[in-house]
PDB file of N, CA and C in Angstrom:
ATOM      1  N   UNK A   1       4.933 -50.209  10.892  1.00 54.00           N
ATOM      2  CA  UNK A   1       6.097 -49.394  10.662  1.00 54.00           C
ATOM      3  C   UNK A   1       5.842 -48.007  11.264  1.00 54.00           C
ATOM      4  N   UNK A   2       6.578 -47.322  11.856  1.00 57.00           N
ATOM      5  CA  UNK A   2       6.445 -45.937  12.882  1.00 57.00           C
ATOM      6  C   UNK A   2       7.472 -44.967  11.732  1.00 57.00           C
ATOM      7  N   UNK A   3       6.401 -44.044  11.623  1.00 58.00           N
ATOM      8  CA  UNK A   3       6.971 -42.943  11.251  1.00 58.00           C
ATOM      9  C   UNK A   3       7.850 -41.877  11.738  1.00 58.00           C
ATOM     10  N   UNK A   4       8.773 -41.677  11.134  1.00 57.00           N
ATOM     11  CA  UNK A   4      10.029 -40.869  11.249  1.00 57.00           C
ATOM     12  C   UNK A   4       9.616 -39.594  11.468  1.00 57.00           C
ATOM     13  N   UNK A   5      10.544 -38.843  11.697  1.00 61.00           N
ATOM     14  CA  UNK A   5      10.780 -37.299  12.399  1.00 61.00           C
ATOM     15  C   UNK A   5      11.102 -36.720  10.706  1.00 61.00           C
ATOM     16  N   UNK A   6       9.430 -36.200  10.038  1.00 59.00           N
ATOM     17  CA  UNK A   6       9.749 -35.479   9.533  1.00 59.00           C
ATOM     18  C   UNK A   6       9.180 -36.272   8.098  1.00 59.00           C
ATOM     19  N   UNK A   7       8.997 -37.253   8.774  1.00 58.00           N
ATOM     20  CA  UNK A   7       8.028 -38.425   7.138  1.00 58.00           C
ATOM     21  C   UNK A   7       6.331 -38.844   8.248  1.00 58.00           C
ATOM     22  N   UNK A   8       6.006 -38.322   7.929  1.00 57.00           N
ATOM     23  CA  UNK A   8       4.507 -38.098   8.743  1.00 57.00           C
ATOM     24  C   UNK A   8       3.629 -39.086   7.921  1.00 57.00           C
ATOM     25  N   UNK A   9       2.129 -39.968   8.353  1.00 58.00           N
ATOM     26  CA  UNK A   9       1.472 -40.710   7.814  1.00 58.00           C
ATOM     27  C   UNK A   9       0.956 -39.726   6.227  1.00 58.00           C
ATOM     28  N   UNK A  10       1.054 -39.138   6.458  1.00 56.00           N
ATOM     29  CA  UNK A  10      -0.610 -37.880   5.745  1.00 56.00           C
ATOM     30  C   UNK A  10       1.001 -37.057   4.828  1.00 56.00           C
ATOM     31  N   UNK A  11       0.325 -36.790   3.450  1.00 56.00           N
ATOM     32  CA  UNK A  11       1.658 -36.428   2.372  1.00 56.00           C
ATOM     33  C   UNK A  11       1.814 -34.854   2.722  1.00 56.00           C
ATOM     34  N   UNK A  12       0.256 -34.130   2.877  1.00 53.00           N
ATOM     35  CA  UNK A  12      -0.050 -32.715   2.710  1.00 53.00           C
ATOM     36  C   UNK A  12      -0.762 -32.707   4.552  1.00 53.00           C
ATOM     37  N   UNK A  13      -0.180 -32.214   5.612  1.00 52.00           N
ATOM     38  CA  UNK A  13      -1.449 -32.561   6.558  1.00 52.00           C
ATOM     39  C   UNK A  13      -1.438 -30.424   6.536  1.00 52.00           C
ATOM     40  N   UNK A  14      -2.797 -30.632   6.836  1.00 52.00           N
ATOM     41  CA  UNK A  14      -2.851 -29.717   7.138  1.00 52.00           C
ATOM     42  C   UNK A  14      -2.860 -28.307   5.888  1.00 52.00           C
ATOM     43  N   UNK A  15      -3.113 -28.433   4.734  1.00 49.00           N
ATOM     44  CA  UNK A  15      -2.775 -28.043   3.390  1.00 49.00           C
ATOM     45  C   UNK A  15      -4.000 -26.839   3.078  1.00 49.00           C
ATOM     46  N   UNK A  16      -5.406 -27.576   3.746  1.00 51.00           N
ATOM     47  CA  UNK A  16      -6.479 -26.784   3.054  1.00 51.00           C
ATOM     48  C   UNK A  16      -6.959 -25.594   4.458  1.00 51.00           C
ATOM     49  N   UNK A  17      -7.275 -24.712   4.106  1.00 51.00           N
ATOM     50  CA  UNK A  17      -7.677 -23.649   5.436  1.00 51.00           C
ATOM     51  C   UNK A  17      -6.394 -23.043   5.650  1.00 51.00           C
ATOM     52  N   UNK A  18      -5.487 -22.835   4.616  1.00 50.00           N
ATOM     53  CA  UNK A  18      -4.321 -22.302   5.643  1.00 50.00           C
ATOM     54  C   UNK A  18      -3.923 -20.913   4.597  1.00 50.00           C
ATOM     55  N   UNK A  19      -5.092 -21.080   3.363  1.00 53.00           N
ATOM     56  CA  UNK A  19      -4.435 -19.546   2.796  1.00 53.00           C
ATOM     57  C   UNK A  19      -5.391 -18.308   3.162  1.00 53.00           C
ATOM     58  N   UNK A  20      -4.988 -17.553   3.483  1.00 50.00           N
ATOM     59  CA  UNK A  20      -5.720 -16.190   3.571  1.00 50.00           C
ATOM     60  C   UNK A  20      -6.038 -15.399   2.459  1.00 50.00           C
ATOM     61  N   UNK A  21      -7.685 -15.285   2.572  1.00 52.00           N
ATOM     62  CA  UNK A  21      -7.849 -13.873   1.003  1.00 52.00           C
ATOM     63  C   UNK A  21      -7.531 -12.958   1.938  1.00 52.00           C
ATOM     64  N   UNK A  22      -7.118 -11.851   0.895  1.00 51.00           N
ATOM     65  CA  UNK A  22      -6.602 -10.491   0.427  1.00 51.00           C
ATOM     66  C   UNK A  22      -7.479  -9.753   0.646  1.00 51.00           C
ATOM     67  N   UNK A  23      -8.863  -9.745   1.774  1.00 53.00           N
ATOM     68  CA  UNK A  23     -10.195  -8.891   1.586  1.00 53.00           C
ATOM     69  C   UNK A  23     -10.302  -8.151   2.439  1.00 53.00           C
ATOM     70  N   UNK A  24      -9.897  -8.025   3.906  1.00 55.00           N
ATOM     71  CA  UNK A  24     -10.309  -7.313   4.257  1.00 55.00           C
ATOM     72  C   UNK A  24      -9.248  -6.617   5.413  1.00 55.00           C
ATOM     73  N   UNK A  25      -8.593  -6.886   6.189  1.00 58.00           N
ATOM     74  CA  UNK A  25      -7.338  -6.234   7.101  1.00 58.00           C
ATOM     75  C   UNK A  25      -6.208  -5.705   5.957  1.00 58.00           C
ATOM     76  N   UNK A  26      -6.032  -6.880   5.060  1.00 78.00           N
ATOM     77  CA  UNK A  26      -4.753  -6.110   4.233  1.00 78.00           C
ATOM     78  C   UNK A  26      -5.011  -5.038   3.761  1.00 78.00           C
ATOM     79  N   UNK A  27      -6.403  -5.098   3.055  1.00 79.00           N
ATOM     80  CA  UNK A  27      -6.840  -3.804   2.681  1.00 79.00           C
ATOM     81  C   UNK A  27      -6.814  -2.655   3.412  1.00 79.00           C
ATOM     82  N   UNK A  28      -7.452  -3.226   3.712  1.00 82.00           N
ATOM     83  CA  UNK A  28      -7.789  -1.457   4.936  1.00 82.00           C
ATOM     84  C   UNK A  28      -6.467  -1.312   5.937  1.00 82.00           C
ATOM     85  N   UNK A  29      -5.403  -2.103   6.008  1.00 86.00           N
ATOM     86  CA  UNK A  29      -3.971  -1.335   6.729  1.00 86.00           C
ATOM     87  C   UNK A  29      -3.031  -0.741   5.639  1.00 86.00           C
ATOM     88  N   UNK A  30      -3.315  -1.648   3.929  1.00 89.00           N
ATOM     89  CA  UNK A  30      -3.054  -0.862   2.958  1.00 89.00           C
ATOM     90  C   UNK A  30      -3.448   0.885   3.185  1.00 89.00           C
ATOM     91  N   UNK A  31      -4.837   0.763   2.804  1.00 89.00           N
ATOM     92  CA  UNK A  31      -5.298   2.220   3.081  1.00 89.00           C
ATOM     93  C   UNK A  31      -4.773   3.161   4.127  1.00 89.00           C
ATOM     94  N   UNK A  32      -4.869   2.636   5.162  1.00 91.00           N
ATOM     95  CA  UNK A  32      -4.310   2.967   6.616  1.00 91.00           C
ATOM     96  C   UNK A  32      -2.366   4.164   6.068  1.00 91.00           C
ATOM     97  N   UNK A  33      -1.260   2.285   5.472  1.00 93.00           N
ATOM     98  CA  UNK A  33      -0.498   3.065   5.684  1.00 93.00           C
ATOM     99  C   UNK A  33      -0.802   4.507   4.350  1.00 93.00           C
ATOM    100  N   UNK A  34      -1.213   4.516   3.511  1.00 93.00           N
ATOM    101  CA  UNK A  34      -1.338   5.225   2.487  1.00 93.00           C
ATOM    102  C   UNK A  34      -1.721   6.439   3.350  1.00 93.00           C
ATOM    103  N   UNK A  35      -2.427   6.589   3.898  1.00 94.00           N
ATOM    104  CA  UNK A  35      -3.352   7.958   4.296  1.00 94.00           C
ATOM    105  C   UNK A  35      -1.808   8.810   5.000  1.00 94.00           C
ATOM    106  N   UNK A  36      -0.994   7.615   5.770  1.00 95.00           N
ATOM    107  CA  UNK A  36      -0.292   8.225   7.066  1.00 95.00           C
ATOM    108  C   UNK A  36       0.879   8.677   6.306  1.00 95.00           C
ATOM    109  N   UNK A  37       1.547   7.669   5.090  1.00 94.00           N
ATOM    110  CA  UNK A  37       2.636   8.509   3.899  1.00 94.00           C
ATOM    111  C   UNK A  37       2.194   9.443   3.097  1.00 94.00           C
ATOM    112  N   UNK A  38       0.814   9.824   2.879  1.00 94.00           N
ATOM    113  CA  UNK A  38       0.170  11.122   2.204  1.00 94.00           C
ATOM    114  C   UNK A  38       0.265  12.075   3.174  1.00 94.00           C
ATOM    115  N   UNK A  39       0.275  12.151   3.916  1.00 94.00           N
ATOM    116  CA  UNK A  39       0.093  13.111   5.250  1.00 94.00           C
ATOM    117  C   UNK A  39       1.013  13.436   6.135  1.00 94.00           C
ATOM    118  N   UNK A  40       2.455  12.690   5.609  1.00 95.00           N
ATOM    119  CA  UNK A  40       3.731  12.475   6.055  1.00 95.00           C
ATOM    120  C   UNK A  40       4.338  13.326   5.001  1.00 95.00           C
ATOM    121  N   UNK A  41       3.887  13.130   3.766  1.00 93.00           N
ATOM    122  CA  UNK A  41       4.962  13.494   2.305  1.00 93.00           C
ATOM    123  C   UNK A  41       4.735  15.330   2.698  1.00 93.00           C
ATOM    124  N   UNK A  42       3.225  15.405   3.020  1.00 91.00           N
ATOM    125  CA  UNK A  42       3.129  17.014   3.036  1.00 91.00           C
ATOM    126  C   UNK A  42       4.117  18.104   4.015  1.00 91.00           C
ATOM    127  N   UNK A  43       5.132  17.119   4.645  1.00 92.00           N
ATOM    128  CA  UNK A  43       5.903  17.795   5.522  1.00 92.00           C
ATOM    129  C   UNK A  43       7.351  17.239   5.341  1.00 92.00           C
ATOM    130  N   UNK A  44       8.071  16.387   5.145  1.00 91.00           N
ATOM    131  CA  UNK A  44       8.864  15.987   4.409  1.00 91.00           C
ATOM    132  C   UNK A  44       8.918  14.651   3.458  1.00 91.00           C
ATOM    133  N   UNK A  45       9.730  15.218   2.262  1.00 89.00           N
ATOM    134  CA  UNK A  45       9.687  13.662   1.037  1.00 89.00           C
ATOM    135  C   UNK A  45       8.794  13.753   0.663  1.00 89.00           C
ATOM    136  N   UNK A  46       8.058  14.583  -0.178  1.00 88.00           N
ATOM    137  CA  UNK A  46       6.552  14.695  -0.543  1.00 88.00           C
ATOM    138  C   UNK A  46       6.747  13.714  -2.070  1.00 88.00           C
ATOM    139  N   UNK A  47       7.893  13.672  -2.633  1.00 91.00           N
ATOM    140  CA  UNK A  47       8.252  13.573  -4.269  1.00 91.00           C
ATOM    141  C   UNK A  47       8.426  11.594  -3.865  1.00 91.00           C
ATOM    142  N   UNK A  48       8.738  11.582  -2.289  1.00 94.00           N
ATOM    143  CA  UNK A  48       8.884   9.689  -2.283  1.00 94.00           C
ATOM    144  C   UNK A  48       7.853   9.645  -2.134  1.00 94.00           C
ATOM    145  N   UNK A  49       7.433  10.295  -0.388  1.00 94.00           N
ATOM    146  CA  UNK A  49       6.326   9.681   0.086  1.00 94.00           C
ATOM    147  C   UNK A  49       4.588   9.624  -0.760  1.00 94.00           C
ATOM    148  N   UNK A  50       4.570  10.584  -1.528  1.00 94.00           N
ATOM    149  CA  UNK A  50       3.248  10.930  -2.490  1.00 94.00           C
ATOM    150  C   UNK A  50       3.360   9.719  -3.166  1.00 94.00           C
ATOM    151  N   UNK A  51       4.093   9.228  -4.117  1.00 95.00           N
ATOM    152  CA  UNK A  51       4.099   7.730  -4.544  1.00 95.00           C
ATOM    153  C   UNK A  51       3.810   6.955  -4.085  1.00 95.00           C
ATOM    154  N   UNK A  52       4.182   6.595  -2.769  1.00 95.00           N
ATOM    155  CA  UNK A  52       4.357   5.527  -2.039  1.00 95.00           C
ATOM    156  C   UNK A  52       2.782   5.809  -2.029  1.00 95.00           C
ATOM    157  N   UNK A  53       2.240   6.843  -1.444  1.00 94.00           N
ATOM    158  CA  UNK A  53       0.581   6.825  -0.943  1.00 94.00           C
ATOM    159  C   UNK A  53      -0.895   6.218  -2.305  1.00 94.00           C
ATOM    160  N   UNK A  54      -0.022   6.851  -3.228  1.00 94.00           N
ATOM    161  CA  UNK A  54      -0.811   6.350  -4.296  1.00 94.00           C
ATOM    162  C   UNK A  54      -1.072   5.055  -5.049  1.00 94.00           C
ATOM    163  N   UNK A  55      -0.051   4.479  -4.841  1.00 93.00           N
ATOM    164  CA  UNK A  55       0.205   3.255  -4.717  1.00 93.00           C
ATOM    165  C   UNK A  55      -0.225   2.249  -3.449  1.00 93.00           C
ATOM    166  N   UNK A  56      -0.726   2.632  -2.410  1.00 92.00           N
ATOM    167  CA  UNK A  56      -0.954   1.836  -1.496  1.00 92.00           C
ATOM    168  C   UNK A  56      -2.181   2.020  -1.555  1.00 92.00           C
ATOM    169  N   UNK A  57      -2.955   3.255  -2.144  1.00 91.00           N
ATOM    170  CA  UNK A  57      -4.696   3.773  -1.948  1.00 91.00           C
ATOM    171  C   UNK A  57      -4.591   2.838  -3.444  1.00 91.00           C
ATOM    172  N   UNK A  58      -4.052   2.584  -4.135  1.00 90.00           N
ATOM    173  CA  UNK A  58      -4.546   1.760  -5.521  1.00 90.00           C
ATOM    174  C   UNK A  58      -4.961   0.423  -5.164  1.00 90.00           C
ATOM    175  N   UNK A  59      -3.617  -0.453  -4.594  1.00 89.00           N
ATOM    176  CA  UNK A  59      -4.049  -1.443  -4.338  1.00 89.00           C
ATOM    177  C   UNK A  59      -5.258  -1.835  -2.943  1.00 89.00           C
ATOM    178  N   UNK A  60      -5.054  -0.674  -1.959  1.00 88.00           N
ATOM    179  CA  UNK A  60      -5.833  -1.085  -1.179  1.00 88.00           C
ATOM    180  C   UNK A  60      -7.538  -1.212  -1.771  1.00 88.00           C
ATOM    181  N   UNK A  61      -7.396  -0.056  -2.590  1.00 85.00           N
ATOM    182  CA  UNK A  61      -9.059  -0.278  -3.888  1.00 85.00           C
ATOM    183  C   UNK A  61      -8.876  -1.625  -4.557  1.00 85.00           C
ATOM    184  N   UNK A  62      -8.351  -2.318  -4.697  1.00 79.00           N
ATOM    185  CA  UNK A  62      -8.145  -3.316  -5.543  1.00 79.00           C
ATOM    186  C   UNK A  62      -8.090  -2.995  -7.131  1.00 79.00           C
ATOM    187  N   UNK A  63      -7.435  -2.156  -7.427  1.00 61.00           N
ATOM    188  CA  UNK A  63      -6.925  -1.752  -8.662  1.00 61.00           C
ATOM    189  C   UNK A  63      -8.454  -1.232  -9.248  1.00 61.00           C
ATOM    190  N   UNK A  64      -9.072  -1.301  -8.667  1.00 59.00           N
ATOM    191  CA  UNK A  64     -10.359  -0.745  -8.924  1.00 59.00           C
ATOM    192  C   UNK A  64     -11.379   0.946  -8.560  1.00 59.00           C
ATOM    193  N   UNK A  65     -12.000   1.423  -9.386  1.00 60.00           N
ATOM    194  CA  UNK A  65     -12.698   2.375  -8.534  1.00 60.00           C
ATOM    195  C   UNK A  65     -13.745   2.079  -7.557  1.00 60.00           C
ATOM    196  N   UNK A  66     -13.988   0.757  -7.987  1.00 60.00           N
ATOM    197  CA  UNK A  66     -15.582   0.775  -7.333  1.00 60.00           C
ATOM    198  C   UNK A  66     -15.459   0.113  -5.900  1.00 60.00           C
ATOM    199  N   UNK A  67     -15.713   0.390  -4.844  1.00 57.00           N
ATOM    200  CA  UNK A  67     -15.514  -0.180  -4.049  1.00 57.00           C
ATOM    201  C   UNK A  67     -16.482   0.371  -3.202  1.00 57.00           C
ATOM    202  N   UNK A  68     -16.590  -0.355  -1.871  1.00 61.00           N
ATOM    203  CA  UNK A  68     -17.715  -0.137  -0.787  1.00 61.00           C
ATOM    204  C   UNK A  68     -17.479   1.114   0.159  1.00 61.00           C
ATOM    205  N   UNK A  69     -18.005   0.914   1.800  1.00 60.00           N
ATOM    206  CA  UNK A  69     -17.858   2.030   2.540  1.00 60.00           C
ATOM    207  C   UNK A  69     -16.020   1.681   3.352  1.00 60.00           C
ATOM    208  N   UNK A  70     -15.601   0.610   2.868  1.00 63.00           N
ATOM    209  CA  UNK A  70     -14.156   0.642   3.395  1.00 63.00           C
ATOM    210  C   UNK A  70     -13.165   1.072   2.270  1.00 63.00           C
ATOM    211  N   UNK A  71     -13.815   1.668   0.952  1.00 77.00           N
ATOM    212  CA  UNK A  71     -12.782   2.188   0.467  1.00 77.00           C
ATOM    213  C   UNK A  71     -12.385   3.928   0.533  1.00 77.00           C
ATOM    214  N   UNK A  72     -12.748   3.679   1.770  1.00 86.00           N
ATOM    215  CA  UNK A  72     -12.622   5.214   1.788  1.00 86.00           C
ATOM    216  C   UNK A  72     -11.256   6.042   2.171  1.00 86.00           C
ATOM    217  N   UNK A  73     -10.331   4.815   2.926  1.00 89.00           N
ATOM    218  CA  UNK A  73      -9.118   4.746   3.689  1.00 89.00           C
ATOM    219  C   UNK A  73      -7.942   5.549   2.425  1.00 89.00           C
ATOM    220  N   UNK A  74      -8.417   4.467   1.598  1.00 90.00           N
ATOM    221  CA  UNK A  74      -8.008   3.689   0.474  1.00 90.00           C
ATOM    222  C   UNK A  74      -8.384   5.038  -0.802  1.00 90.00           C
ATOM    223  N   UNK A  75      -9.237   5.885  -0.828  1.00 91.00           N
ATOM    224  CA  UNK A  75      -9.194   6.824  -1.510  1.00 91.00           C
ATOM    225  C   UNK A  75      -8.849   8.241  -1.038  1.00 91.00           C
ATOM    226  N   UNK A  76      -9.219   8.412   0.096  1.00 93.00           N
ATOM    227  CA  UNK A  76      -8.730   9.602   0.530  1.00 93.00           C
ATOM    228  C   UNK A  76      -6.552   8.874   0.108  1.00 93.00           C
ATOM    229  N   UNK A  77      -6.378   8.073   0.972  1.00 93.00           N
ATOM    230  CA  UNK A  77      -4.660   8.013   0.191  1.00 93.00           C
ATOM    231  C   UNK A  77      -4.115   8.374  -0.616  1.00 93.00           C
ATOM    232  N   UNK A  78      -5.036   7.654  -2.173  1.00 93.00           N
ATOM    233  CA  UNK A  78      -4.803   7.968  -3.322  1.00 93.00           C
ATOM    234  C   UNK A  78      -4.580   9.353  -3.849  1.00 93.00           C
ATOM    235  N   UNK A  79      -5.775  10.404  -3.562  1.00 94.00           N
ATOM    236  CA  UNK A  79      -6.186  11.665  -3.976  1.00 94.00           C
ATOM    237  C   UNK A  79      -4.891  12.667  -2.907  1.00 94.00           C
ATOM    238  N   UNK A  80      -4.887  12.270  -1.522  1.00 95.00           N
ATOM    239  CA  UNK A  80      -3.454  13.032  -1.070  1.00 95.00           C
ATOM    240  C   UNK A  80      -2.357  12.833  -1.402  1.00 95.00           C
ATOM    241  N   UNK A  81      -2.406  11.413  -2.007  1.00 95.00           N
ATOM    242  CA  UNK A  81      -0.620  11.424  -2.401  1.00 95.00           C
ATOM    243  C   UNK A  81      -0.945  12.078  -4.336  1.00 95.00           C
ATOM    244  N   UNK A  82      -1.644  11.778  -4.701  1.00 95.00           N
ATOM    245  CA  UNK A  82      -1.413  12.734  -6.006  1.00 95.00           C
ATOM    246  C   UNK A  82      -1.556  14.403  -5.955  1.00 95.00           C
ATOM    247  N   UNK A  83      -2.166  14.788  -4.620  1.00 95.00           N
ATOM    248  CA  UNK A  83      -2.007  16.251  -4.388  1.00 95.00           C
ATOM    249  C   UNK A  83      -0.768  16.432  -4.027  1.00 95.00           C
ATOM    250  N   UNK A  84      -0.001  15.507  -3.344  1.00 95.00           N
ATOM    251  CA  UNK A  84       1.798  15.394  -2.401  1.00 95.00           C
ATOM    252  C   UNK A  84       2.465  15.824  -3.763  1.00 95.00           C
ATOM    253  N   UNK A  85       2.538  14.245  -4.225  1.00 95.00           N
ATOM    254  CA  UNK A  85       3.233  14.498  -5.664  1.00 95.00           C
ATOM    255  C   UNK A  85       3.565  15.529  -6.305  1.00 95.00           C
ATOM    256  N   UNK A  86       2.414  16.247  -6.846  1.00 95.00           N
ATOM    257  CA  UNK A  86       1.899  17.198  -7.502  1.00 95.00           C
ATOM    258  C   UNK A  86       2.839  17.993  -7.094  1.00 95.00           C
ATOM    259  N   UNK A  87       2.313  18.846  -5.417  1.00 93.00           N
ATOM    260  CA  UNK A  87       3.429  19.989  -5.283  1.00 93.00           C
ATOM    261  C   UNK A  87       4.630  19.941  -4.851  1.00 93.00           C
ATOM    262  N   UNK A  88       5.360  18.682  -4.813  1.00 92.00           N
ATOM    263  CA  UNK A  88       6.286  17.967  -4.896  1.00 92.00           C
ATOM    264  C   UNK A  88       7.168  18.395  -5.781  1.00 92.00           C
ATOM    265  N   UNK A  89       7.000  18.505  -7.191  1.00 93.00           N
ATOM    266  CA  UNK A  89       7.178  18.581  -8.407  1.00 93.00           C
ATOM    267  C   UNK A  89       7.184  20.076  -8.741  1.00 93.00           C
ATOM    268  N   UNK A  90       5.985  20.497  -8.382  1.00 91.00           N
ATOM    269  CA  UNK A  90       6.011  22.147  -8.505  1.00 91.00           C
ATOM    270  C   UNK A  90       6.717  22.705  -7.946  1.00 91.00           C
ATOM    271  N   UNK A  91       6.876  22.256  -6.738  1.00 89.00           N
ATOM    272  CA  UNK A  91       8.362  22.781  -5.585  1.00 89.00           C
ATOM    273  C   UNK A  91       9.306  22.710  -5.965  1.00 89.00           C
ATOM    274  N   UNK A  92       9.980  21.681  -6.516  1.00 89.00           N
ATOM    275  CA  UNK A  92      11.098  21.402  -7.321  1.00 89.00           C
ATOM    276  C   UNK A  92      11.527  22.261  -8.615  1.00 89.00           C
ATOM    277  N   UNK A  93      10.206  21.828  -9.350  1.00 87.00           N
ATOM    278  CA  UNK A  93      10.538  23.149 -10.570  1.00 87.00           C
ATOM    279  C   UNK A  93      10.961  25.080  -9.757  1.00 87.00           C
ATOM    280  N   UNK A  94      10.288  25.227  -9.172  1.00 83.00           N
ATOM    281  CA  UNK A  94      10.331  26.460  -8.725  1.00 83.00           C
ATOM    282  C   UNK A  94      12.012  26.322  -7.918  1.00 83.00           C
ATOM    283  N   UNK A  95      12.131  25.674  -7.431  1.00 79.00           N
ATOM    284  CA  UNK A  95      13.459  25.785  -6.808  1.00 79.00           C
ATOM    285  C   UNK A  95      14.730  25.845  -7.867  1.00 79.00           C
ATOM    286  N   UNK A  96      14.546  24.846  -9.359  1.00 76.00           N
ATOM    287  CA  UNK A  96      14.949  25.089 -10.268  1.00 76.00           C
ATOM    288  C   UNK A  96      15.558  25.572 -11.039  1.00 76.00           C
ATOM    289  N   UNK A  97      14.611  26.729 -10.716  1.00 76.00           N
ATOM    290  CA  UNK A  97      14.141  28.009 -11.926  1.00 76.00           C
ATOM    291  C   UNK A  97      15.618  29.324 -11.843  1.00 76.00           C
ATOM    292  N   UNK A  98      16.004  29.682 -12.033  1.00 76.00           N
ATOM    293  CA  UNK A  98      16.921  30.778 -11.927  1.00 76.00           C
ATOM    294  C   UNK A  98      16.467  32.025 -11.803  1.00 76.00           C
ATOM    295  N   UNK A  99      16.994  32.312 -10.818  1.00 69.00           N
ATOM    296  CA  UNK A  99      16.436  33.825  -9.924  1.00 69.00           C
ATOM    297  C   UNK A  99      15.770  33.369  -8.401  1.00 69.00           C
ATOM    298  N   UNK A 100      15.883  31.989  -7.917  1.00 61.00           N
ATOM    299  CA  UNK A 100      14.991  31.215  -7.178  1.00 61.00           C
ATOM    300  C   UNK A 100      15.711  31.963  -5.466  1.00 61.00           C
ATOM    301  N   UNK A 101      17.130  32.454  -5.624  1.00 55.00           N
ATOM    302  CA  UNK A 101      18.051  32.868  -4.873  1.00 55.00           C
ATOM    303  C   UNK A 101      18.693  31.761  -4.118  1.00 55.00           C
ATOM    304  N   UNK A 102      18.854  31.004  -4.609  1.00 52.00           N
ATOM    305  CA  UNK A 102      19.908  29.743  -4.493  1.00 52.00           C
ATOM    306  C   UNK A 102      21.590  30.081  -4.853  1.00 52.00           C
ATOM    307  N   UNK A 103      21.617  31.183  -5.667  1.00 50.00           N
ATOM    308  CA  UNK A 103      22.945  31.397  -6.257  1.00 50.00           C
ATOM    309  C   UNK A 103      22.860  33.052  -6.886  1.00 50.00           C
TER     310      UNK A 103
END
């Protein structure tokens, strides 16, 4: 009996070798974009882009502190987008504030 277009001998062909770990490019382009939206936020969108960075230096650590000599991408991110953030926020309050000469 000849198999059909789309009913193949084999149920799964091809099934094992085809998932990728999470170890080492995702990471470090994680880190990558993190560093470039920390370093982006400091000139405009500091209040999006600072999030976005801290969040990408988290996971690129693997939700972890401890990590090797490639988490470095991955922490410098973290620590600029919570400095972004930060005066993000302070900027905002100060703009805020009354007497700021907005009005």
């Amino acid at each position: 009996m000849m198999a059909g277009f789309g009913h193949g001998t084999r149920r799964y062909p091809r099934s094992r070798g085809r998932t990728w770990s999470r170890t080492g490019p995702d990471r470090a382009t994680l880190g990558i974009i993190g560093v470039i939206c920390a370093i982006a936020g400091f000139f405009v969108l500091g209040i999006i882009l600072g999030p976005v960075a801290i969040v990408c230096g988290w996971l690129a650590m693997g939700r972890t502190w401890s990590g090797g000599n490639r988490a470095w991408p991955a922490l410098v991110a973290f620590v600029l987008g919570a400095i972004d953030t930060l005066l993000a926020i302070i900027w905002l309050v100060g703009a805020a504030t009354p007497g700021s000469g907005m009005f």
